[in-house]
mmCIF file of C-alpha atoms in Angstrom:
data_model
loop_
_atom_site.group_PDB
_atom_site.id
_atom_site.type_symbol
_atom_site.label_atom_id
_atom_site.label_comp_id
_atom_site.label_asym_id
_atom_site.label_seq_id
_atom_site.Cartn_x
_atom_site.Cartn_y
_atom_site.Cartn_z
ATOM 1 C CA UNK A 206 0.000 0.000 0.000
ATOM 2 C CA UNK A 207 1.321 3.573 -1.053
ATOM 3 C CA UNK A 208 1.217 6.304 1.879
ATOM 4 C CA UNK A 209 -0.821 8.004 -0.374
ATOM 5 C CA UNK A 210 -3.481 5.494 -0.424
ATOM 6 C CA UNK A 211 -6.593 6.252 2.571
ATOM 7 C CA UNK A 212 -9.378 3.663 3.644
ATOM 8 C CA UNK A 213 -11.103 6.986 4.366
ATOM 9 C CA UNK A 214 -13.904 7.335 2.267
ATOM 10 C CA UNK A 215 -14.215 10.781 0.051
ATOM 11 C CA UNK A 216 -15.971 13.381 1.553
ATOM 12 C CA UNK A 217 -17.930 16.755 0.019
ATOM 13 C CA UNK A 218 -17.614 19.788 1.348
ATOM 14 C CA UNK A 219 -19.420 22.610 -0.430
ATOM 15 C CA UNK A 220 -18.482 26.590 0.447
ATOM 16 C CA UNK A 221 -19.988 29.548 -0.748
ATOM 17 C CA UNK A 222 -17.882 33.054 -0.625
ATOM 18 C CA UNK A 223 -18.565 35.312 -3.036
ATOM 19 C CA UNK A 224 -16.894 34.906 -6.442
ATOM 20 C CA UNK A 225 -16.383 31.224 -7.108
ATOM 21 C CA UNK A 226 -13.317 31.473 -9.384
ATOM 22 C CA UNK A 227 -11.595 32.565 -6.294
ATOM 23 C CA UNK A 228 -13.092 30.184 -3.765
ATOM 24 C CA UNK A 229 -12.128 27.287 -5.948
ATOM 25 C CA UNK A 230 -8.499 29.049 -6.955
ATOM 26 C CA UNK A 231 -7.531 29.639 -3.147
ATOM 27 C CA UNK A 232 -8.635 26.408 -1.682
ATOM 28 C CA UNK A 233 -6.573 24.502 -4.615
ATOM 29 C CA UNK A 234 -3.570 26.848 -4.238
ATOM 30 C CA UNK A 235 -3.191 25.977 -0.312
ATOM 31 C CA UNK A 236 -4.016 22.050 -0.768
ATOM 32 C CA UNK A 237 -3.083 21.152 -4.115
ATOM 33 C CA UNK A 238 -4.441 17.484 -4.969
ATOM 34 C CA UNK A 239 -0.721 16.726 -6.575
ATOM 35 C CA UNK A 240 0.501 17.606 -3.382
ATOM 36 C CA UNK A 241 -1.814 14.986 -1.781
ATOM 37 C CA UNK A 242 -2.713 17.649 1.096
ATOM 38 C CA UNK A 243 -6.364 15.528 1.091
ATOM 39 C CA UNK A 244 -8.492 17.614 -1.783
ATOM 40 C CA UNK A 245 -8.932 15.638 -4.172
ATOM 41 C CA UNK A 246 -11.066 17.759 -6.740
ATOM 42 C CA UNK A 247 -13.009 20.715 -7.308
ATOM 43 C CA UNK A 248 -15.904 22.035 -9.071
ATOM 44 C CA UNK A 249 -17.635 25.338 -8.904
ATOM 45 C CA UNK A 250 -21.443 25.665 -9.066
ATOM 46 C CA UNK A 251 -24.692 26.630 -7.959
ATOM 47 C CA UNK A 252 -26.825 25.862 -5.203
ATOM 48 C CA UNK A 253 -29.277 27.226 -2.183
ATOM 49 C CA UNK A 254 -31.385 28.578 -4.459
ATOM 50 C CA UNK A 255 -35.092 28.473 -5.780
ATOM 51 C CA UNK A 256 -35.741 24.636 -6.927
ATOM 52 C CA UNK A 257 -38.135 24.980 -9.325
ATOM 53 C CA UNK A 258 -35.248 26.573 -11.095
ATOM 54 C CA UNK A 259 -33.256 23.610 -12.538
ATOM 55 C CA UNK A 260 -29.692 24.363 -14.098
ATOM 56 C CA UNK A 261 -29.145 27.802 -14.141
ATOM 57 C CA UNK A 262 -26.887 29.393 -16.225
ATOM 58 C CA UNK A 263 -24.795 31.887 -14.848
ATOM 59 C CA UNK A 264 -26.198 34.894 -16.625
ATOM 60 C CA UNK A 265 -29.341 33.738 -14.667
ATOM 61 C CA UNK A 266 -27.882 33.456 -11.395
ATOM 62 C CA UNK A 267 -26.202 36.824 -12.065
ATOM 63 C CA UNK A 268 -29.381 38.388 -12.294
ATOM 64 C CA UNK A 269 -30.351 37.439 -8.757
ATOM 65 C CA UNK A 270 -33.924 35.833 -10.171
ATOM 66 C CA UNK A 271 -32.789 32.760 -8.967
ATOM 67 C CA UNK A 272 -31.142 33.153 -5.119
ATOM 68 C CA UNK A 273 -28.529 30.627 -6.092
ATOM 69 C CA UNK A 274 -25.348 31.022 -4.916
ATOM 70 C CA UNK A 275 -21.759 30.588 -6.621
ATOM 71 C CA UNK A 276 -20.144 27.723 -4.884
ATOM 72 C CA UNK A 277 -17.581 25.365 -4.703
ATOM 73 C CA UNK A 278 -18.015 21.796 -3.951
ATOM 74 C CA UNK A 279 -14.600 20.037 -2.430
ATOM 75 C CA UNK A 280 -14.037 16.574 -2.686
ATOM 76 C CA UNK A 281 -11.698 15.498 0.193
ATOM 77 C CA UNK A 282 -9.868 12.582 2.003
ATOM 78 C CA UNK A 283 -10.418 13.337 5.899
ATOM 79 C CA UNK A 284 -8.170 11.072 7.151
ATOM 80 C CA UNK A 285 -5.910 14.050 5.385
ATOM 81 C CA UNK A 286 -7.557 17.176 5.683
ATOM 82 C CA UNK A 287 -9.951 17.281 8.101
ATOM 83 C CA UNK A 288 -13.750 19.097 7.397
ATOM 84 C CA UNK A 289 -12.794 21.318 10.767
ATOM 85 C CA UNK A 290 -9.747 22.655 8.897
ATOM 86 C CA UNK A 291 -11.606 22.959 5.784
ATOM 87 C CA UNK A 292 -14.381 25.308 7.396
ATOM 88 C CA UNK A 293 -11.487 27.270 9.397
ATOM 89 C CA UNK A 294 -9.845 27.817 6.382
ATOM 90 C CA UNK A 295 -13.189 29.094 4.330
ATOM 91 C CA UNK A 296 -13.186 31.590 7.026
ATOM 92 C CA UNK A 297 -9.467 32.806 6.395
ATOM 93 C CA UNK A 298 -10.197 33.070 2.901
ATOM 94 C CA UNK A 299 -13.160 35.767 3.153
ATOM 95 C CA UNK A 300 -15.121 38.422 4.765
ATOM 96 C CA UNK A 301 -17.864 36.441 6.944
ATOM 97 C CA UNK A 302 -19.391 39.777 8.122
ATOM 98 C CA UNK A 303 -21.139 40.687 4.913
ATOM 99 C CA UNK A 304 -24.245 40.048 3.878
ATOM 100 C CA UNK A 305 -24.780 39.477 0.353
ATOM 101 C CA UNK A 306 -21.144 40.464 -0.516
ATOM 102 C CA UNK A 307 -17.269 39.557 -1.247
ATOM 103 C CA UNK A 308 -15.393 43.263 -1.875
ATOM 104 C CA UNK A 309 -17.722 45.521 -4.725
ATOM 105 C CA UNK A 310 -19.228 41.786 -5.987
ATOM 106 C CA UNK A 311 -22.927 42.416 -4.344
ATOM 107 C CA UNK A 312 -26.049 40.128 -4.818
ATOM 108 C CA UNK A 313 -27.438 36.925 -2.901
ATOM 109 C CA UNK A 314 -24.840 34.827 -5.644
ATOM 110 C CA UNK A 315 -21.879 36.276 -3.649
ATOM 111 C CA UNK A 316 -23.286 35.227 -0.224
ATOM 112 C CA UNK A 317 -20.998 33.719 2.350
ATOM 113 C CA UNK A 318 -22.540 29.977 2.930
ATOM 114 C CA UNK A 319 -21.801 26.620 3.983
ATOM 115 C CA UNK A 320 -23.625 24.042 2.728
ATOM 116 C CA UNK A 321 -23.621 20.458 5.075
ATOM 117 C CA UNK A 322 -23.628 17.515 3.734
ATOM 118 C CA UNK A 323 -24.146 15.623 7.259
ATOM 119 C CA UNK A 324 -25.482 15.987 10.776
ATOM 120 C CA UNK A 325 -21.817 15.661 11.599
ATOM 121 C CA UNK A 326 -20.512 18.514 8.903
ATOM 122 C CA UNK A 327 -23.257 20.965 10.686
ATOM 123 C CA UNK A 328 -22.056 20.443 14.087
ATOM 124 C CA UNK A 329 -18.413 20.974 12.917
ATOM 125 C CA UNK A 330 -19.805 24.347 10.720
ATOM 126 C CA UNK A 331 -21.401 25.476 13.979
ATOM 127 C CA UNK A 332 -18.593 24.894 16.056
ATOM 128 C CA UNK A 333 -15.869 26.429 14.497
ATOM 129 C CA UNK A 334 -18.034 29.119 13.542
ATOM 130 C CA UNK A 335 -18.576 29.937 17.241
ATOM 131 C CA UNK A 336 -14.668 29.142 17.700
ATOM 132 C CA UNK A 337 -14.036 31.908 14.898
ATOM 133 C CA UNK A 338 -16.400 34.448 16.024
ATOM 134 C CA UNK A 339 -14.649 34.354 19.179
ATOM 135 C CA UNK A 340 -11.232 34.471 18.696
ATOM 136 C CA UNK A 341 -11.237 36.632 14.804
ATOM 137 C CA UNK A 342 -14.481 38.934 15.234
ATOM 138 C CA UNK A 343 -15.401 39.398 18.512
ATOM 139 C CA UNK A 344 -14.521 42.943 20.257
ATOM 140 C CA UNK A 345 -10.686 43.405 21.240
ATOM 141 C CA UNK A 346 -9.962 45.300 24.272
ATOM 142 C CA UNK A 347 -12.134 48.262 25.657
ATOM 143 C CA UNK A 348 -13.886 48.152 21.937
ATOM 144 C CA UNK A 349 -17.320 47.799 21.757
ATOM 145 C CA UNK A 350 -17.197 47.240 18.067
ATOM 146 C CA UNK A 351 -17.563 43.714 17.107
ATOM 147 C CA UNK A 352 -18.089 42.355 13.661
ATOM 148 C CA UNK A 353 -21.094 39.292 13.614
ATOM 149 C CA UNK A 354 -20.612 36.561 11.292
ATOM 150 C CA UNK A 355 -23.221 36.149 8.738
ATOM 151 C CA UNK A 356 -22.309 33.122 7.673
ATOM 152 C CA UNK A 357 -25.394 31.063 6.317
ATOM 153 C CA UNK A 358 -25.306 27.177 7.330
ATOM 154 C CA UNK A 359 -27.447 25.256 6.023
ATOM 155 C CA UNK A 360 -28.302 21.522 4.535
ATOM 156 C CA UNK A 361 -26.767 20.616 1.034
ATOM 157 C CA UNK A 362 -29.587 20.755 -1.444
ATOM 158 C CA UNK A 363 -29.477 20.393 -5.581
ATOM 159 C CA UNK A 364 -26.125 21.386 -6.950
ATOM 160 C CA UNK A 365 -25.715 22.263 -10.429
ATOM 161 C CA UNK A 366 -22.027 22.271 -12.328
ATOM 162 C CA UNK A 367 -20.893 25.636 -13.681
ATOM 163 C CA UNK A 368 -20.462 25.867 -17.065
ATOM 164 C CA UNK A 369 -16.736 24.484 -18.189
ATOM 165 C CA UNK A 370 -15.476 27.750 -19.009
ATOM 166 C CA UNK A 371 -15.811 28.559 -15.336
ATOM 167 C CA UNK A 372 -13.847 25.141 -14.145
ATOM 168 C CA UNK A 373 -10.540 26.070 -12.771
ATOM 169 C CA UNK A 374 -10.436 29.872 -13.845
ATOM 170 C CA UNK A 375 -7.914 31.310 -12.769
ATOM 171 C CA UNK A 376 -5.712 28.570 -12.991
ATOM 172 C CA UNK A 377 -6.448 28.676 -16.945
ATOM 173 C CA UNK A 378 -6.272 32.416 -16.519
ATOM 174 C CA UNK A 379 -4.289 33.453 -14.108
ATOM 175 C CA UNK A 380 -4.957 37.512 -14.842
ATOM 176 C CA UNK A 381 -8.105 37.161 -14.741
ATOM 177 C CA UNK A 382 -10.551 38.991 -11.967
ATOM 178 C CA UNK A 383 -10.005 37.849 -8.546
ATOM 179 C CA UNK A 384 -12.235 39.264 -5.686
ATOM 180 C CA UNK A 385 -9.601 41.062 -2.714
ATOM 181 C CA UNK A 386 -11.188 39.417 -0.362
ATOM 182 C CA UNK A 387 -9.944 35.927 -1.322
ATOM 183 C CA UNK A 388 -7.032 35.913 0.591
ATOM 184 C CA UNK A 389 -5.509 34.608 3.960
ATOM 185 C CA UNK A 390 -6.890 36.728 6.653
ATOM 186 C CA UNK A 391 -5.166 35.431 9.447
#
């Protein structure tokens, strides 16, 4: 047996953070599956929104008619990468605090969401989201200013691929837009 091989079984994880060209680009730039740092593919998407809508395009979910959100949908080995570190690092990657929002992209598409595919993944999204409000947004010192996470969690539902040209981006074009937000935070 290789030390690459797992009796883990795959996992999904699917995040939603505004822009999903940089959601996708960031998580596969920090655990590249050649580097066998437990993702083991990618694809960005839509979900969480209306179902009688079925496979919207993205001129569609750009127009808000449709409350989908852009999304990326991780497949993982967790006997590698855990789905705690996963969710801690979709936090590091964004602004939590916005509503409807990643930088100037605005519209229910560029919501900050995760999407649980388990009992067990929305404990773990709970959890660490209390864990990160705490220690990353809650008030410092004599400051009564404290930022809330808004952060939607919420049960998996219909996912629908992107179109191809949206696959992997950045990594096929590496000037293109990239939201400022997507970057490590802490």
């Amino acid at each position: 047996m290789s030390s690459t091989s797992s009796t883990s079984q795959p996992e999904i994880a699917t995040f939603a953070a505004g822009c999903f060209w940089g959601v996708e680009h960031i998580f596969l730039k920090h655990f590249p599956p050649s580097e066998n740092k437990g993702i083991l593919s990618t694809a960005v998407g839509y979900t969480g929104g209306n179902p009688l809508v079925k496979n919207p395009s993205y001129k569609l979910v750009c127009s808000g008619a449709t409350d989908h959100a852009e999304a990326v949908k991780i497949e993982f080995d967790p006997s590698i990468v855990s789905y705690d570190q996963l969710v801690e690092f979709f936090y590091r990657t964004h602004d939590p605090t916005t509503v409807n929002r990643q930088g100037a992209d605005t519209g229910t598409q560029y919501r900050s969401a995760i999407f649980t595919h388990s009992d067990s993944q929305e404990a773990i999204a709970r959890r660490v989201t209390e864990e990160i409000q705490a220690k990353h947004f809650a008030p410092k010192g004599e400051s009564s200013f404290c930022q809330k996470i808004a952060t939607e969690i919420i049960p998996a539902g219909q996912w629908w691929d992107a179109e191809d040209y949206h696959q992997l981006y950045l990594f096929k074009n590496p000037d293109g837009y990239q939201c400022p937000t997507h970057r490590l935070h802490w």
